[in-house]
mmCIF file of C-alpha atoms in Angstrom:
data_model
loop_
_atom_site.group_PDB
_atom_site.id
_atom_site.type_symbol
_atom_site.label_atom_id
_atom_site.label_comp_id
_atom_site.label_asym_id
_atom_site.label_seq_id
_atom_site.Cartn_x
_atom_site.Cartn_y
_atom_site.Cartn_z
ATOM 1 C CA UNK A 17 9.574 100.098 64.992
ATOM 2 C CA UNK A 18 11.317 98.860 68.143
ATOM 3 C CA UNK A 19 11.552 101.179 71.129
ATOM 4 C CA UNK A 20 15.074 101.731 72.452
ATOM 5 C CA UNK A 21 16.105 102.468 76.008
ATOM 6 C CA UNK A 22 18.091 105.613 76.728
ATOM 7 C CA UNK A 23 19.907 107.751 79.279
ATOM 8 C CA UNK A 24 19.334 111.504 79.119
ATOM 9 C CA UNK A 25 21.353 114.092 81.013
ATOM 10 C CA UNK A 26 19.560 117.308 81.864
ATOM 11 C CA UNK A 27 20.152 120.418 83.940
ATOM 12 C CA UNK A 28 17.867 122.858 85.715
ATOM 13 C CA UNK A 29 14.113 122.633 85.313
ATOM 14 C CA UNK A 30 14.174 121.811 81.614
ATOM 15 C CA UNK A 31 16.055 119.473 79.326
ATOM 16 C CA UNK A 32 18.567 121.741 77.614
ATOM 17 C CA UNK A 33 18.577 122.618 73.906
ATOM 18 C CA UNK A 34 21.424 120.125 73.271
ATOM 19 C CA UNK A 35 21.140 117.485 76.015
ATOM 20 C CA UNK A 36 23.600 114.625 76.411
ATOM 21 C CA UNK A 37 21.582 111.629 75.170
ATOM 22 C CA UNK A 38 22.751 108.029 74.860
ATOM 23 C CA UNK A 39 20.211 105.887 73.031
ATOM 24 C CA UNK A 40 20.938 102.196 73.518
ATOM 25 C CA UNK A 41 22.235 100.848 70.218
ATOM 26 C CA UNK A 42 20.988 97.381 71.151
ATOM 27 C CA UNK A 43 18.437 96.875 73.891
ATOM 28 C CA UNK A 44 19.895 94.692 76.656
ATOM 29 C CA UNK A 45 18.332 91.266 76.993
ATOM 30 C CA UNK A 46 18.261 91.543 80.797
ATOM 31 C CA UNK A 47 17.740 94.250 83.379
ATOM 32 C CA UNK A 48 18.702 93.564 87.016
ATOM 33 C CA UNK A 49 16.807 95.513 89.686
ATOM 34 C CA UNK A 50 17.496 95.479 93.430
ATOM 35 C CA UNK A 51 15.147 97.095 95.941
ATOM 36 C CA UNK A 52 16.813 97.613 99.328
ATOM 37 C CA UNK A 53 14.752 98.250 102.442
ATOM 38 C CA UNK A 54 16.421 100.616 104.889
ATOM 39 C CA UNK A 55 15.867 99.214 108.402
ATOM 40 C CA UNK A 56 14.754 101.440 111.218
ATOM 41 C CA UNK A 57 17.809 101.830 113.469
ATOM 42 C CA UNK A 58 16.288 104.245 115.972
ATOM 43 C CA UNK A 59 15.925 101.683 118.772
ATOM 44 C CA UNK A 60 19.157 101.293 120.786
ATOM 45 C CA UNK A 61 18.363 97.739 121.869
ATOM 46 C CA UNK A 62 19.273 95.185 119.194
ATOM 47 C CA UNK A 63 16.412 92.833 120.056
ATOM 48 C CA UNK A 64 13.859 95.623 119.881
ATOM 49 C CA UNK A 65 15.348 96.817 116.626
ATOM 50 C CA UNK A 66 15.195 93.343 115.070
ATOM 51 C CA UNK A 67 11.539 93.030 116.064
ATOM 52 C CA UNK A 68 10.574 96.462 114.739
ATOM 53 C CA UNK A 69 12.463 96.039 111.458
ATOM 54 C CA UNK A 70 9.708 93.762 110.219
ATOM 55 C CA UNK A 71 7.189 96.575 110.081
ATOM 56 C CA UNK A 72 9.235 99.813 110.172
ATOM 57 C CA UNK A 73 11.755 101.421 107.875
ATOM 58 C CA UNK A 74 14.034 104.423 108.239
ATOM 59 C CA UNK A 75 13.097 105.731 104.792
ATOM 60 C CA UNK A 76 11.762 104.778 101.375
ATOM 61 C CA UNK A 77 13.248 101.704 99.681
ATOM 62 C CA UNK A 78 16.314 102.305 97.536
ATOM 63 C CA UNK A 79 16.133 100.909 94.015
ATOM 64 C CA UNK A 80 19.305 100.027 92.108
ATOM 65 C CA UNK A 81 19.393 99.024 88.456
ATOM 66 C CA UNK A 82 22.169 97.263 86.561
ATOM 67 C CA UNK A 83 22.138 97.238 82.776
ATOM 68 C CA UNK A 84 24.733 95.922 80.331
ATOM 69 C CA UNK A 85 25.056 97.672 76.964
ATOM 70 C CA UNK A 86 26.673 96.359 73.795
ATOM 71 C CA UNK A 87 28.317 98.929 71.506
ATOM 72 C CA UNK A 88 29.548 98.256 67.993
ATOM 73 C CA UNK A 89 30.898 100.403 65.165
ATOM 74 C CA UNK A 90 29.854 97.867 62.517
ATOM 75 C CA UNK A 91 26.359 99.307 62.111
ATOM 76 C CA UNK A 92 27.574 102.815 61.234
ATOM 77 C CA UNK A 93 30.545 101.628 59.177
ATOM 78 C CA UNK A 94 28.267 99.473 57.021
ATOM 79 C CA UNK A 95 26.113 102.414 55.939
ATOM 80 C CA UNK A 96 26.651 105.906 54.563
ATOM 81 C CA UNK A 97 24.671 107.602 57.296
ATOM 82 C CA UNK A 98 25.302 111.065 58.760
ATOM 83 C CA UNK A 99 27.518 109.672 61.539
ATOM 84 C CA UNK A 100 29.581 107.197 59.550
ATOM 85 C CA UNK A 101 32.433 109.702 59.227
ATOM 86 C CA UNK A 102 32.552 110.193 63.010
ATOM 87 C CA UNK A 103 32.619 106.433 63.528
ATOM 88 C CA UNK A 104 35.458 106.016 61.031
ATOM 89 C CA UNK A 105 37.466 108.669 62.863
ATOM 90 C CA UNK A 106 36.760 107.652 66.482
ATOM 91 C CA UNK A 107 35.049 104.266 66.476
ATOM 92 C CA UNK A 108 32.588 103.991 69.372
ATOM 93 C CA UNK A 109 34.678 106.430 71.408
ATOM 94 C CA UNK A 110 31.979 109.162 71.325
ATOM 95 C CA UNK A 111 29.338 106.831 72.815
ATOM 96 C CA UNK A 112 31.716 105.767 75.594
ATOM 97 C CA UNK A 113 32.735 109.390 76.250
ATOM 98 C CA UNK A 114 29.075 110.445 76.519
ATOM 99 C CA UNK A 115 28.468 107.728 79.122
ATOM 100 C CA UNK A 116 31.591 108.712 81.064
ATOM 101 C CA UNK A 117 30.455 112.349 81.049
ATOM 102 C CA UNK A 118 27.283 111.241 82.840
ATOM 103 C CA UNK A 119 29.373 109.788 85.680
ATOM 104 C CA UNK A 120 31.392 112.933 86.477
ATOM 105 C CA UNK A 121 30.255 116.217 88.039
ATOM 106 C CA UNK A 122 29.882 118.956 85.425
ATOM 107 C CA UNK A 123 32.851 121.281 85.080
ATOM 108 C CA UNK A 124 35.866 120.357 87.172
ATOM 109 C CA UNK A 125 37.878 123.502 87.697
ATOM 110 C CA UNK A 126 35.606 124.652 90.518
ATOM 111 C CA UNK A 127 36.482 121.687 92.724
ATOM 112 C CA UNK A 128 40.227 122.169 92.220
ATOM 113 C CA UNK A 129 39.933 125.834 93.092
ATOM 114 C CA UNK A 130 37.876 125.026 96.175
ATOM 115 C CA UNK A 131 40.463 122.460 97.279
ATOM 116 C CA UNK A 132 43.265 124.994 96.958
ATOM 117 C CA UNK A 133 41.248 127.530 98.958
ATOM 118 C CA UNK A 134 40.540 124.948 101.659
ATOM 119 C CA UNK A 135 44.221 124.002 101.933
ATOM 120 C CA UNK A 136 45.154 127.668 102.211
ATOM 121 C CA UNK A 137 42.541 128.175 104.908
ATOM 122 C CA UNK A 138 43.854 125.149 106.818
ATOM 123 C CA UNK A 139 47.395 126.543 106.786
ATOM 124 C CA UNK A 140 46.130 129.920 107.928
ATOM 125 C CA UNK A 141 44.159 128.296 110.729
ATOM 126 C CA UNK A 142 47.259 126.433 111.898
ATOM 127 C CA UNK A 143 48.954 129.753 112.538
ATOM 128 C CA UNK A 144 45.836 131.275 114.100
ATOM 129 C CA UNK A 145 44.613 133.245 111.113
ATOM 130 C CA UNK A 146 41.084 131.851 110.981
ATOM 131 C CA UNK A 147 38.942 128.744 110.615
ATOM 132 C CA UNK A 148 39.128 126.250 107.791
ATOM 133 C CA UNK A 149 36.532 126.115 105.043
ATOM 134 C CA UNK A 150 35.180 122.710 103.977
ATOM 135 C CA UNK A 151 35.615 121.555 100.397
ATOM 136 C CA UNK A 152 32.157 121.646 98.770
ATOM 137 C CA UNK A 153 30.888 118.469 97.156
ATOM 138 C CA UNK A 154 29.963 118.748 93.517
ATOM 139 C CA UNK A 155 26.636 117.404 92.349
ATOM 140 C CA UNK A 156 26.512 114.481 89.936
ATOM 141 C CA UNK A 157 24.726 115.024 86.609
ATOM 142 C CA UNK A 158 20.950 114.688 86.656
ATOM 143 C CA UNK A 159 19.880 111.749 84.507
ATOM 144 C CA UNK A 160 16.692 110.136 83.261
ATOM 145 C CA UNK A 161 16.689 106.399 82.598
ATOM 146 C CA UNK A 162 14.017 105.625 80.000
ATOM 147 C CA UNK A 163 13.021 102.002 79.554
ATOM 148 C CA UNK A 164 9.893 101.941 77.426
ATOM 149 C CA UNK A 165 6.750 104.033 77.929
ATOM 150 C CA UNK A 166 6.094 102.796 81.478
ATOM 151 C CA UNK A 167 9.463 103.496 83.121
ATOM 152 C CA UNK A 168 11.016 106.954 83.234
ATOM 153 C CA UNK A 169 13.239 107.190 86.301
ATOM 154 C CA UNK A 170 15.530 109.897 87.719
ATOM 155 C CA UNK A 171 18.862 108.199 88.359
ATOM 156 C CA UNK A 172 22.545 108.713 89.000
ATOM 157 C CA UNK A 173 25.381 106.448 87.887
ATOM 158 C CA UNK A 174 27.020 104.526 90.726
ATOM 159 C CA UNK A 175 29.323 102.237 88.706
ATOM 160 C CA UNK A 176 30.544 102.199 85.126
ATOM 161 C CA UNK A 177 32.490 99.156 83.941
ATOM 162 C CA UNK A 178 33.784 99.447 80.357
ATOM 163 C CA UNK A 179 35.137 96.357 78.613
ATOM 164 C CA UNK A 180 36.691 97.382 75.276
ATOM 165 C CA UNK A 181 36.867 94.251 73.117
ATOM 166 C CA UNK A 182 38.029 95.265 69.632
ATOM 167 C CA UNK A 183 39.940 98.166 68.069
ATOM 168 C CA UNK A 184 40.431 99.635 64.625
ATOM 169 C CA UNK A 185 43.795 100.351 62.963
ATOM 170 C CA UNK A 186 44.300 103.525 65.018
ATOM 171 C CA UNK A 187 43.332 101.793 68.289
ATOM 172 C CA UNK A 188 39.913 103.413 68.552
ATOM 173 C CA UNK A 189 37.481 101.008 70.257
ATOM 174 C CA UNK A 190 35.158 99.411 67.715
ATOM 175 C CA UNK A 191 33.290 97.010 70.000
ATOM 176 C CA UNK A 192 32.664 97.131 73.737
ATOM 177 C CA UNK A 193 30.389 96.069 76.552
ATOM 178 C CA UNK A 194 29.475 98.612 79.216
ATOM 179 C CA UNK A 195 27.903 97.621 82.527
ATOM 180 C CA UNK A 196 26.129 100.540 84.178
ATOM 181 C CA UNK A 197 24.985 100.634 87.803
ATOM 182 C CA UNK A 198 22.188 103.127 88.453
ATOM 183 C CA UNK A 199 20.597 104.404 91.647
ATOM 184 C CA UNK A 200 17.050 105.717 91.487
ATOM 185 C CA UNK A 201 16.463 109.060 93.199
ATOM 186 C CA UNK A 202 13.562 108.041 95.453
ATOM 187 C CA UNK A 203 13.451 111.507 97.060
ATOM 188 C CA UNK A 204 14.376 114.074 94.377
ATOM 189 C CA UNK A 205 15.436 117.587 95.296
ATOM 190 C CA UNK A 206 12.555 119.993 95.873
ATOM 191 C CA UNK A 207 13.638 122.162 92.940
ATOM 192 C CA UNK A 208 14.090 119.272 90.485
ATOM 193 C CA UNK A 209 10.686 119.275 88.792
ATOM 194 C CA UNK A 210 11.777 116.907 86.014
ATOM 195 C CA UNK A 211 12.849 114.204 88.490
ATOM 196 C CA UNK A 212 9.687 114.666 90.549
ATOM 197 C CA UNK A 213 7.475 114.420 87.474
ATOM 198 C CA UNK A 214 9.273 111.347 86.135
ATOM 199 C CA UNK A 215 9.068 109.556 89.480
ATOM 200 C CA UNK A 216 5.374 110.430 89.932
ATOM 201 C CA UNK A 217 4.584 109.227 86.408
ATOM 202 C CA UNK A 218 6.369 105.883 86.872
ATOM 203 C CA UNK A 219 4.806 105.304 90.303
ATOM 204 C CA UNK A 220 1.346 106.061 88.902
ATOM 205 C CA UNK A 221 1.860 103.481 86.163
ATOM 206 C CA UNK A 222 3.026 100.929 88.747
ATOM 207 C CA UNK A 223 -0.019 101.615 90.903
ATOM 208 C CA UNK A 224 -2.291 101.008 87.913
ATOM 209 C CA UNK A 225 -0.485 97.749 87.149
ATOM 210 C CA UNK A 226 -0.763 96.635 90.787
ATOM 211 C CA UNK A 227 -4.515 97.349 90.788
ATOM 212 C CA UNK A 228 -4.893 95.281 87.617
ATOM 213 C CA UNK A 229 -3.067 92.402 89.314
ATOM 214 C CA UNK A 230 -5.283 92.738 92.417
ATOM 215 C CA UNK A 231 -8.351 92.246 90.217
ATOM 216 C CA UNK A 232 -6.794 89.132 88.729
ATOM 217 C CA UNK A 233 -5.918 87.851 92.211
ATOM 218 C CA UNK A 234 -9.491 88.311 93.434
ATOM 219 C CA UNK A 235 -10.789 86.425 90.394
ATOM 220 C CA UNK A 236 -8.415 83.564 91.239
ATOM 221 C CA UNK A 237 -9.605 83.177 94.864
ATOM 222 C CA UNK A 238 -11.959 80.254 94.056
ATOM 223 C CA UNK A 239 -8.939 78.286 92.821
ATOM 224 C CA UNK A 240 -7.066 78.943 96.089
ATOM 225 C CA UNK A 241 -9.680 78.717 98.851
ATOM 226 C CA UNK A 242 -12.036 75.760 99.220
ATOM 227 C CA UNK A 243 -15.219 77.837 99.139
#
């Protein structure tokens, strides 16, 4: 049985009783990863900074992942499974909606209320009635990107590009490609035990793989050095 990748939304210290889960219908053929090194910009002199950037960094590398998903209603419509009725009514709309939900802060009314309060405070301040209050930033959903048994990463969605390609008779999308940009949380919040555990697990697996490659490299030294 093939293993499928997935995105899982969770909250708090535990994955909720009904988490938002998107299992990849078809595993992408490619996965693009970019690891960005943050240069150390503490030195005021540009020449000194350029020299130190070779060996110093301002923080841990930032990893970004881009994955392109293919969604199709044909699989559910061709069978009498438990979700075929939902697919007939909405096409692949529920899968797209679940992905979109992962890109927006939970709730929504709180931010509007905070904005109204901040505007009111600003007007009051203009007439000398007190200081303004900043609009609080809402947190993005906490996500786990699962790509096989060796990669479980805490991520957030940075970009979501949806290309709807076909529709049914009621204009529900029946086929689409979704390109998702993800950013790995290299320094999870201190109270996010799930993200910390996932990151530690994946790094431990990588360390084991790197050690295995070091052993292979040492065994290959006679083919490299004229000893």
